[in-house]
Coordinates of C-alpha atoms and ligand atoms in Angstrom, one line a residue:
X1 CA -44.5 51.9 34.5
X2 CA -42.8 48.7 35.7
X3 CA -41.0 48.1 32.3
X4 CA -39.3 51.5 32.7
X5 CA -38.1 50.9 36.2
X6 CA -35.3 48.4 35.9
X7 CA -32.8 50.6 34.2
X8 CA -33.4 53.7 36.3
X9 CA -30.6 54.7 38.7
X10 CA -31.1 54.2 42.4
X11 CA -31.2 58.0 42.8
X12 CA -34.0 58.4 40.2
X13 CA -35.9 55.5 41.9
X14 CA -35.5 57.2 45.3
X15 CA -37.2 60.4 43.9
X16 CA -40.0 58.3 42.5
X17 CA -40.5 56.7 45.9
X18 CA -40.3 60.1 47.7
X19 CA -42.9 61.6 45.4
X20 CA -45.1 58.5 45.9
X21 CA -45.2 57.9 42.2
X22 CA -44.1 54.3 42.9
X23 CA -44.0 52.1 46.0
X24 CA -41.1 49.9 47.0
X25 CA -43.3 46.9 46.5
X26 CA -43.9 48.0 42.9
X27 CA -40.3 48.6 42.3
X28 CA -39.2 45.3 43.9
X29 CA -41.8 43.5 41.8
X30 CA -40.5 45.1 38.7
X31 CA -36.9 44.0 39.6
X32 CA -38.2 40.4 40.3
X33 CA -40.0 40.4 36.9
X34 CA -37.0 41.6 35.1
X35 CA -34.8 39.0 36.8
X36 CA -37.3 36.3 35.9
X37 CA -37.3 37.5 32.3
X38 CA -33.6 37.6 31.7
X39 CA -31.7 35.5 34.3
X40 CA -32.1 32.2 32.5
X41 CA -29.7 33.8 30.0
X42 CA -27.6 36.0 32.3
X43 CA -27.4 33.5 35.2
X44 CA -26.3 36.3 37.7
X45 CA -28.2 34.9 40.7
X46 CA -27.3 31.8 42.7
X47 CA -30.7 32.2 44.4
X48 CA -33.3 34.7 45.4
X49 CA -36.3 34.8 47.7
X50 CA -38.9 37.0 46.0
X51 CA -41.3 36.7 48.9
X52 CA -38.7 37.8 51.4
X53 CA -37.8 40.8 49.2
X54 CA -41.4 41.8 48.8
X55 CA -41.9 41.7 52.6
X56 CA -38.9 44.0 53.1
X57 CA -40.4 46.3 50.5
X58 CA -43.7 46.3 52.3
X59 CA -41.9 47.4 55.5
X60 CA -40.2 50.2 53.6
X61 CA -43.5 51.4 52.2
X62 CA -45.0 51.4 55.7
X63 CA -42.1 53.5 57.0
X64 CA -42.5 55.9 54.2
X65 CA -46.3 56.2 54.6
X66 CA -45.6 57.2 58.2
X67 CA -43.3 59.9 57.0
X68 CA -40.1 58.1 58.0
X69 CA -38.0 57.0 55.1
X70 CA -34.6 56.1 56.5
X71 CA -32.6 57.7 53.7
X72 CA -32.0 57.5 50.0
X73 CA -31.7 53.7 49.9
X74 CA -34.9 53.0 51.7
X75 CA -36.9 50.7 49.6
X76 CA -34.2 50.2 46.9
X77 CA -33.3 46.6 46.0
X78 CA -29.6 45.8 46.5
X79 CA -28.1 42.6 45.1
X80 CA -25.6 40.9 47.4
X81 CA -22.6 38.9 46.3
X82 CA -22.8 35.4 47.7
X83 CA -19.8 35.9 49.9
X84 CA -21.5 38.2 52.5
X85 CA -23.4 36.8 55.5
X86 CA -27.1 37.7 55.6
X87 CA -28.9 36.1 58.5
X88 CA -31.2 33.2 57.4
X89 CA -30.0 33.3 53.8
X90 CA -27.8 30.8 52.0
X91 CA -24.1 31.8 52.0
X92 CA -22.4 29.5 49.4
X93 CA -19.4 31.5 48.1
X94 CA -20.4 29.6 44.9
X95 CA -18.7 26.5 46.4
X96 CA -19.9 23.0 46.8
X97 CA -18.4 22.9 50.2
X98 CA -20.9 25.5 51.5
X99 CA -23.8 24.5 49.3
X100 CA -26.1 23.9 52.3
X101 CA -24.9 26.6 54.6
X102 CA -27.3 29.2 55.9
X103 CA -25.8 32.2 57.6
X104 CA -26.6 32.5 61.3
X105 CA -25.8 36.3 61.5
X106 CA -25.5 39.5 59.4
X107 CA -22.2 40.9 58.1
X108 CA -21.7 44.4 59.4
X109 CA -22.1 46.0 56.0
X110 CA -25.4 44.1 55.8
X111 CA -26.5 45.4 59.2
X112 CA -25.7 48.9 57.9
X113 CA -27.7 48.3 54.8
X114 CA -30.6 47.1 56.8
X115 CA -30.4 50.3 58.8
X116 CA -30.6 52.2 55.6
X117 CA -33.9 50.5 54.7
X118 CA -32.5 48.9 51.5
X119 CA -34.2 45.7 50.2
X120 CA -31.7 42.9 50.3
X121 CA -32.1 41.2 47.0
X122 CA -30.8 37.7 46.1
X123 CA -27.4 36.0 46.2
X124 CA -25.1 36.8 43.3
X125 CA -22.8 34.4 41.6
X126 CA -19.1 34.7 41.8
X127 CA -15.9 32.7 41.3
X128 CA -15.6 30.1 44.1
X129 CA -14.4 31.9 47.2
X130 CA -13.8 35.0 45.0
X131 CA -10.8 33.3 43.3
X132 CA -10.9 34.2 39.7
X133 CA -11.4 36.9 37.0
X134 CA -14.3 35.4 35.0
X135 CA -16.9 33.8 37.3
X136 CA -16.1 30.5 35.5
X137 CA -14.7 29.2 38.7
X138 CA -18.1 29.1 40.3
X139 CA -19.3 25.7 41.3
X140 CA -22.9 26.8 40.8
X141 CA -23.3 28.2 37.3
X142 CA -21.6 30.2 34.6
X143 CA -22.7 33.8 34.5
X144 CA -22.8 35.5 31.1
X145 CA -21.9 39.0 30.1
X146 CA -25.2 40.8 29.3
X147 CA -23.5 42.6 26.4
X148 CA -22.5 39.4 24.7
X149 CA -23.8 36.2 26.2
X150 CA -20.8 34.2 24.9
X151 CA -18.4 36.3 26.9
X152 CA -17.6 36.2 30.6
X153 CA -18.8 39.0 32.9
X154 CA -15.4 39.3 34.5
X155 CA -14.9 38.2 38.1
X156 CA -14.9 37.4 40.8
X157 CA -18.0 39.7 41.4
X158 CA -19.3 38.7 38.0
X159 CA -22.9 38.1 39.2
X160 CA -23.0 41.5 40.8
X161 CA -21.7 43.3 37.7
X162 CA -24.0 41.3 35.3
X163 CA -27.1 41.8 37.5
X164 CA -26.6 45.6 37.6
X165 CA -25.8 45.7 33.9
X166 CA -28.9 43.7 32.9
X167 CA -31.3 45.6 35.1
X168 CA -31.7 42.8 37.6
X169 CA -30.6 45.1 40.5
X170 CA -30.1 48.8 40.5
X171 CA -27.1 48.5 42.8
X172 CA -25.1 45.6 44.3
X173 CA -22.4 44.7 46.7
X174 CA -19.2 43.0 45.5
X175 CA -15.8 42.3 47.1
X176 CA -12.4 43.1 45.7
X177 CA -9.2 41.3 46.7
X178 CA -7.2 41.9 43.5
X179 CA -9.7 43.6 41.2
X180 CA -12.9 41.7 41.7
X181 CA -15.2 44.7 41.8
X182 CA -13.4 46.9 39.2
X183 CA -12.6 44.4 36.5
X184 CA -16.2 42.9 36.2
X185 CA -17.6 46.5 36.4
X186 CA -15.4 47.4 33.5
X187 CA -16.4 44.3 31.5
X188 CA -20.1 44.8 32.1
X189 CA -20.2 48.6 31.6
X190 CA -21.1 49.6 35.2
X191 CA -19.4 51.5 37.9
X192 CA -17.5 49.8 40.7
X193 CA -15.5 51.1 43.6
X194 CA -13.0 49.3 45.8
X195 CA -12.7 51.3 49.0
X196 CA -9.5 51.9 51.0
X197 CA -8.5 48.9 53.1
X198 CA -10.2 49.5 56.5
X199 CA -13.0 51.7 55.2
X200 CA -15.7 49.0 55.2
X201 CA -15.8 46.3 57.8
X202 CA -14.9 42.8 56.7
X203 CA -16.9 41.2 59.5
X204 CA -19.3 38.7 57.8
X205 CA -17.4 38.7 54.5
X206 CA -16.1 35.1 53.9
X207 CA -12.4 35.6 54.0
X208 CA -10.2 35.0 51.0
X209 CA -7.1 37.0 51.6
X210 CA -7.8 39.1 54.7
X211 CA -5.1 41.7 54.2
X212 CA -6.4 42.5 50.7
X213 CA -10.2 41.9 50.9
X214 CA -12.6 44.9 50.8
X215 CA -16.4 45.0 50.3
X216 CA -17.5 47.7 47.9
X217 CA -20.4 49.1 45.9
X218 CA -21.4 48.6 42.2
X219 CA -24.1 50.5 40.3
X220 CA -24.9 52.2 37.0
X221 CA -23.9 55.7 38.1
X222 CA -21.2 57.1 40.3
X223 CA -23.7 58.8 42.5
X224 CA -25.4 55.5 43.2
X225 CA -22.1 53.9 44.1
X226 CA -21.3 56.9 46.4
X227 CA -24.7 56.4 48.1
X228 CA -24.1 52.7 48.7
X229 CA -20.6 53.3 49.9
X230 CA -22.0 55.8 52.4
X231 CA -24.4 53.2 53.8
X232 CA -21.7 50.5 54.3
X233 CA -18.7 52.5 55.5
X234 CA -17.5 53.1 59.0
X235 CA -15.5 51.7 61.9
X236 CA -16.5 48.4 63.3
X237 CA -14.9 46.9 66.4
X238 CA -15.6 43.4 65.2
X239 CA -13.0 43.9 62.4
X240 CA -9.6 44.6 63.9
X241 CA -8.4 46.1 60.6
X242 CA -11.4 48.5 60.3
X243 CA -10.1 52.0 60.5
X244 CA -11.2 54.6 63.0
X245 CA -11.7 57.6 60.7
X246 CA -14.6 59.9 60.0
X247 CA -16.9 58.9 57.1
X248 CA -17.2 61.9 54.9
X249 CA -20.3 62.7 52.8
X250 CA -19.4 60.7 49.6
X251 CA -22.4 61.7 47.4
X252 CA -21.9 65.4 48.6
X253 CA -18.3 65.3 47.1
X254 CA -19.8 65.5 43.7
X255 CA -20.9 69.1 44.3
X256 CA -18.2 70.0 46.7
X257 CA -15.3 69.1 44.4
X258 CA -17.0 70.1 41.2
X259 CA -14.8 71.9 38.7
X260 CA -11.6 71.2 40.6
X261 CA -8.6 71.1 38.3
X262 CA -7.1 67.8 39.2
X263 CA -3.5 66.8 38.7
X264 CA -3.4 63.3 37.3
X265 CA -0.6 60.8 37.1
X266 CA -0.3 58.4 34.1
X267 CA 1.9 55.5 35.2
X268 CA 4.2 54.7 32.2
X269 CA 4.3 51.0 33.2
X270 CA 0.6 50.7 32.8
X271 CA 0.4 52.3 29.4
X272 CA 3.4 50.6 28.0
X273 CA 2.0 47.2 28.9
X274 CA -1.6 47.6 27.8
X275 CA -2.8 44.5 26.1
X276 CA -5.2 44.9 23.2
X277 CA -5.0 48.4 21.8
X278 CA -8.8 49.0 21.8
X279 CA -9.3 49.5 25.6
X280 CA -6.4 51.9 25.6
X281 CA -8.0 54.0 22.9
X282 CA -11.1 54.5 25.0
X283 CA -9.0 55.3 28.1
X284 CA -7.0 57.8 26.1
X285 CA -10.1 59.5 24.9
X286 CA -11.2 59.8 28.6
X287 CA -7.8 61.3 29.4
X288 CA -8.2 63.8 26.5
X289 CA -11.5 64.8 28.0
X290 CA -10.0 65.6 31.4
X291 CA -7.3 67.6 29.6
X292 CA -9.9 69.5 27.7
X293 CA -11.5 70.7 31.0
X294 CA -8.2 72.0 32.3
X295 CA -6.8 69.1 34.4
X296 CA -3.1 68.6 34.5
X297 CA -1.2 65.5 33.7
X298 CA 2.2 64.1 34.7
X299 CA 3.9 60.9 33.6
X300 CA 4.7 59.0 36.7
X301 CA 6.5 55.7 37.4
X302 CA 5.4 52.8 39.5
X303 CA 8.6 50.9 39.1
X304 CA 7.6 47.8 41.0
X305 CA 4.5 47.1 38.9
X306 CA 6.2 44.2 37.1
X307 CA 6.3 42.3 40.4
X308 CA 2.7 43.0 41.4
X309 CA 1.0 39.9 40.0
X310 CA 3.7 37.5 41.4
X311 CA 3.5 39.3 44.8
X312 CA -0.2 39.1 44.9
X313 CA -0.4 35.4 44.0
X314 CA 2.0 34.6 46.9
X315 CA 0.4 36.8 49.5
X316 CA -3.2 36.0 48.5
X317 CA -2.7 32.3 48.3
X318 CA -0.8 32.2 51.6
X319 CA -3.7 33.9 53.3
X320 CA -6.2 31.8 51.5
X321 CA -4.6 28.5 52.5
X322 CA -4.9 29.5 56.1
X323 CA -8.4 31.1 55.8
X324 CA -9.9 28.1 54.0
X325 CA -8.6 25.6 56.7
X326 CA -11.9 26.2 58.5
X327 CA -13.8 24.3 55.8
X328 CA -13.0 20.9 57.1
X329 CA -16.1 18.8 56.8
X330 CA -16.4 18.6 60.6
X331 CA -18.3 21.7 61.5
X332 CA -20.7 23.4 59.0
X333 CA -19.4 22.4 55.6
X334 CA -20.0 19.6 53.1
X335 CA -19.0 16.3 54.5
X336 CA -17.9 13.4 52.3
X337 CA -20.7 10.9 52.1
X338 CA -19.1 7.7 51.1
X339 CA -16.7 8.1 54.0
X340 CA -14.2 5.3 54.1
X341 CA -11.5 6.9 56.3
X342 CA -10.2 5.9 59.7
X343 CA -10.1 9.2 61.5
X344 CA -10.9 12.9 61.4
X345 CA -7.9 13.7 59.1
X346 CA -9.4 11.4 56.5
X347 CA -12.7 13.3 56.9
X348 CA -10.9 16.5 56.2
X349 CA -9.1 15.1 53.2
X350 CA -12.1 13.5 51.6
X351 CA -14.5 16.4 52.3
X352 CA -12.1 19.0 51.0
X353 CA -11.3 17.0 48.0
X354 CA -15.0 16.7 47.1
X355 CA -16.0 20.2 48.2
X356 CA -13.4 22.5 46.7
X357 CA -13.0 23.2 43.0
X358 CA -9.8 23.0 41.1
X359 CA -8.8 26.6 41.3
X360 CA -9.4 26.7 45.1
X361 CA -7.3 23.6 45.5
X362 CA -4.5 25.0 43.4
X363 CA -4.4 28.1 45.6
X364 CA -4.5 26.3 48.9
X365 CA -1.6 24.1 47.7
X366 CA 0.4 27.1 46.4
X367 CA -0.3 29.0 49.6
X368 CA 0.7 26.2 51.8
X369 CA 3.9 25.7 49.8
X370 CA 5.0 29.4 50.0
X371 CA 4.4 29.3 53.8
X372 CA 6.2 26.1 54.4
X373 CA 9.5 26.0 56.2
X374 CA 12.4 26.3 53.8
X375 CA 10.3 28.3 51.3
X376 CA 8.9 30.9 53.6
X377 CA 11.8 33.3 53.3
X378 CA 12.3 32.8 49.6
X379 CA 8.6 33.4 48.7
X380 CA 6.3 34.7 51.4
X381 CA 8.8 37.0 53.1
X382 CA 10.1 38.3 49.8
X383 CA 6.6 39.0 48.6
X384 CA 5.9 41.0 51.8
X385 CA 8.9 43.1 51.1
X386 CA 7.9 43.6 47.5
X387 CA 4.5 44.6 48.7
X388 CA 6.0 47.4 50.8
X389 CA 7.9 48.6 47.7
X390 CA 4.7 48.6 45.7
X391 CA 3.0 50.7 48.4
X392 CA 5.9 53.1 48.5
X393 CA 5.7 53.6 44.7
X394 CA 2.2 54.9 45.2
X395 CA 3.2 57.1 48.2
X396 CA 5.9 58.7 46.0
X397 CA 3.5 59.2 43.1
X398 CA 0.9 60.8 45.4
X399 CA 3.5 63.4 46.4
X400 CA 3.0 64.8 42.9
X401 CA -0.5 64.0 41.8
X402 CA -4.0 63.9 43.2
X403 CA -5.0 60.6 41.5
X404 CA -3.9 58.1 38.9
X405 CA -5.7 57.3 35.7
X406 CA -5.2 53.9 34.0
X407 CA -7.2 51.2 32.2
X408 CA -9.1 48.9 34.5
X409 CA -8.3 45.8 32.5
X410 CA -5.9 45.1 29.7
X411 CA -8.7 43.7 27.6
X412 CA -12.5 43.8 27.2
X413 CA -14.5 40.8 28.3
X414 CA -13.2 37.6 26.7
X415 CA -15.1 34.6 25.3
X416 CA -16.0 31.9 27.9
X417 CA -13.3 29.2 28.0
X418 CA -10.5 31.4 26.7
X419 CA -8.3 31.2 29.8
X420 CA -9.7 28.2 31.7
X421 CA -7.0 25.9 30.6
X422 CA -4.2 28.4 31.5
X423 CA -4.5 29.9 35.0
X424 CA -1.5 32.1 34.5
X425 CA -3.1 33.9 31.5
X426 CA -6.2 34.4 33.6
X427 CA -4.1 35.9 36.5
X428 CA -2.7 38.4 34.1
X429 CA -6.1 40.0 33.6
X430 CA -5.6 41.6 37.0
X431 CA -2.4 43.4 36.1
X432 CA -3.8 46.9 36.5
X433 CA -6.0 46.3 39.6
X434 CA -3.9 44.2 41.9
X435 CA -1.5 46.9 43.0
X436 CA -4.2 49.0 44.6
X437 CA -5.1 46.1 46.9
X438 CA -1.4 45.4 47.8
X439 CA -1.1 49.1 48.6
X440 CA -4.5 49.3 50.4
X441 CA -5.7 52.3 48.4
X442 CA -9.0 52.9 46.7
X443 CA -9.9 52.5 43.0
X444 CA -12.9 53.3 40.9
X445 CA -13.9 51.9 37.5
X446 CA -16.1 54.0 35.4
X447 CA -17.4 53.1 31.9
X448 CA -15.4 55.1 29.3
X449 CA -16.3 53.5 25.9
X450 CA -16.2 50.3 24.0
X451 CA -13.7 48.0 22.4
X452 CA -14.9 45.3 20.0
X453 CA -18.5 46.3 20.9
X454 CA -17.9 45.5 24.6
X455 CA -17.6 48.0 27.5
X456 CA -14.3 49.3 28.8
X457 CA -13.6 50.9 32.1
X458 CA -11.4 53.8 33.1
X459 CA -9.7 53.2 36.4
X460 CA -9.1 56.1 38.9
X461 CA -6.8 55.2 41.7
X462 CA -6.7 57.5 44.7
X463 CA -4.9 58.3 47.9
X464 CA -5.9 56.3 51.0
X465 CA -9.3 57.4 52.4
X466 CA -9.8 59.8 49.4
X467 CA -12.8 58.0 48.0
X468 CA -14.4 61.5 47.7
X469 CA -11.9 62.4 45.1
X470 CA -12.7 59.3 43.1
X471 CA -16.4 60.0 43.2
X472 CA -16.0 63.6 42.1
X473 CA -13.5 62.7 39.3
X474 CA -15.7 59.8 38.1
X475 CA -18.8 61.9 38.1
X476 CA -17.2 64.7 36.1
X477 CA -16.5 62.2 33.3
X478 CA -19.8 60.4 33.6
X479 CA -21.9 63.5 33.5
X480 CA -20.3 64.7 30.2
X481 CA -20.9 61.3 28.5
X482 CA -23.8 59.0 28.0
X483 CA -22.3 55.6 28.9
X484 CA -24.4 55.2 32.1
X485 CA -27.6 55.4 30.0
X486 CA -26.4 52.8 27.5
X487 CA -27.6 49.3 28.2
X488 CA -27.2 45.8 26.7
X489 CA -29.9 44.6 24.4
X490 CA -31.6 41.9 26.4
Ligands
LIG501 N1 -8.8 37.8 40.0 C1 -8.1 37.9 41.2 C2 -7.9 36.5 41.8 O1 -8.2 35.6 41.1 C3 -8.8 38.8 42.2 C4 -10.0 38.2 42.8 C5 -10.6 39.1 43.8 O2 -10.4 40.3 43.7 N2 -11.4 38.5 44.7 O3 -7.5 36.3 42.9

């Protein structure tokens, strides 16, 4: 039995747990075994504590035997991106500066997950402080794409996407500041959802760019992603940007909105710019499918798209330069050992020089520059204004359409090393995902085919707080195709 478990959906596993065909301990052991069998090749995990996971599973089995499963995630292992605080576990953000840090508290989404009975499973690799699109900026290790080990898994939630894709976790949490859930989901052939800004609390998520960051679910099916979103969503007074709005029944939206004839927008700027032709072919086939079931299409324009990447790299780096000031070598971070300075400023300098990787330093410097007096108006203020225009483009489009369809990424997963020498070319991988973060709106990536033998994602962008629409639209496509049952050969 245990060989069969690692590629089952969380929903299928929940039924097996309910019918007592398996226990959570058996399931968790199967996931541990799978991870031990493949992770020396995939390198999705920074660390895991098998004993701790098994003890959580034992507690879940006890609850169930007393007739009290807490819900559909009770006893299901969930991989956690190494950017979220779990009390007593390492929190490294894949950075040397936090290599010995152990979190003293739980993030709100982790508290919520614990309340759902899920088994918190391991710490998943990422680009350092979530800055990157390939997971190559990790100070810990390089994660491989399970579909082709020479390729990157995407980033920054590359460990989460690779673990789900390789059967090392049925579902996982990621974070998305400019595409970091959707792009790796697309590259690894899994489903990933970035919620509306404010839907999920950011309390306990190590901040990269606070006005853009959102925690979100990844899984092998849309239903699993909806279930995980359900568990982590909701208002939290500890995050001042968390939004006081009812949390609807996300998995229930699949039935509730079934058969709806959606009106979709196709942004001409996204289709005109698509990089390699192959991802576009798969996306166009997906569009043809929706057309065949009676959905309507309108060509729309998002005229400020061409400024999105530049705007993002000003706003995000400005916020990062301020957020990362806390890692100073004085309090809880790496402190330079061979300290030869005179005062605390020297400690900051030396510790930060040693503790941060190249990309993080590049962004802190860039962010400090765009905020500095004399440049603030020309860069930061201008970017804020452009951000408003980008948001208004979406508001205008949503007057006419229910949701927008687009590629998730201009290209399938690329070979390791392709963009490491040229940061700008790496930044361009986010061209279709970044705008949703700037506008604060939700986006879902669903596997829709292959290009050059590697998975490709269809991106569905929705109105604010309309994640239900995304779930229903994504599920309609998924249930008519077999992509969620196709797995890499590992
Ligand atoms: N790839 C983008 C960046 O490097 C987005 C990262 C993210 O969403 N965390 O900033």
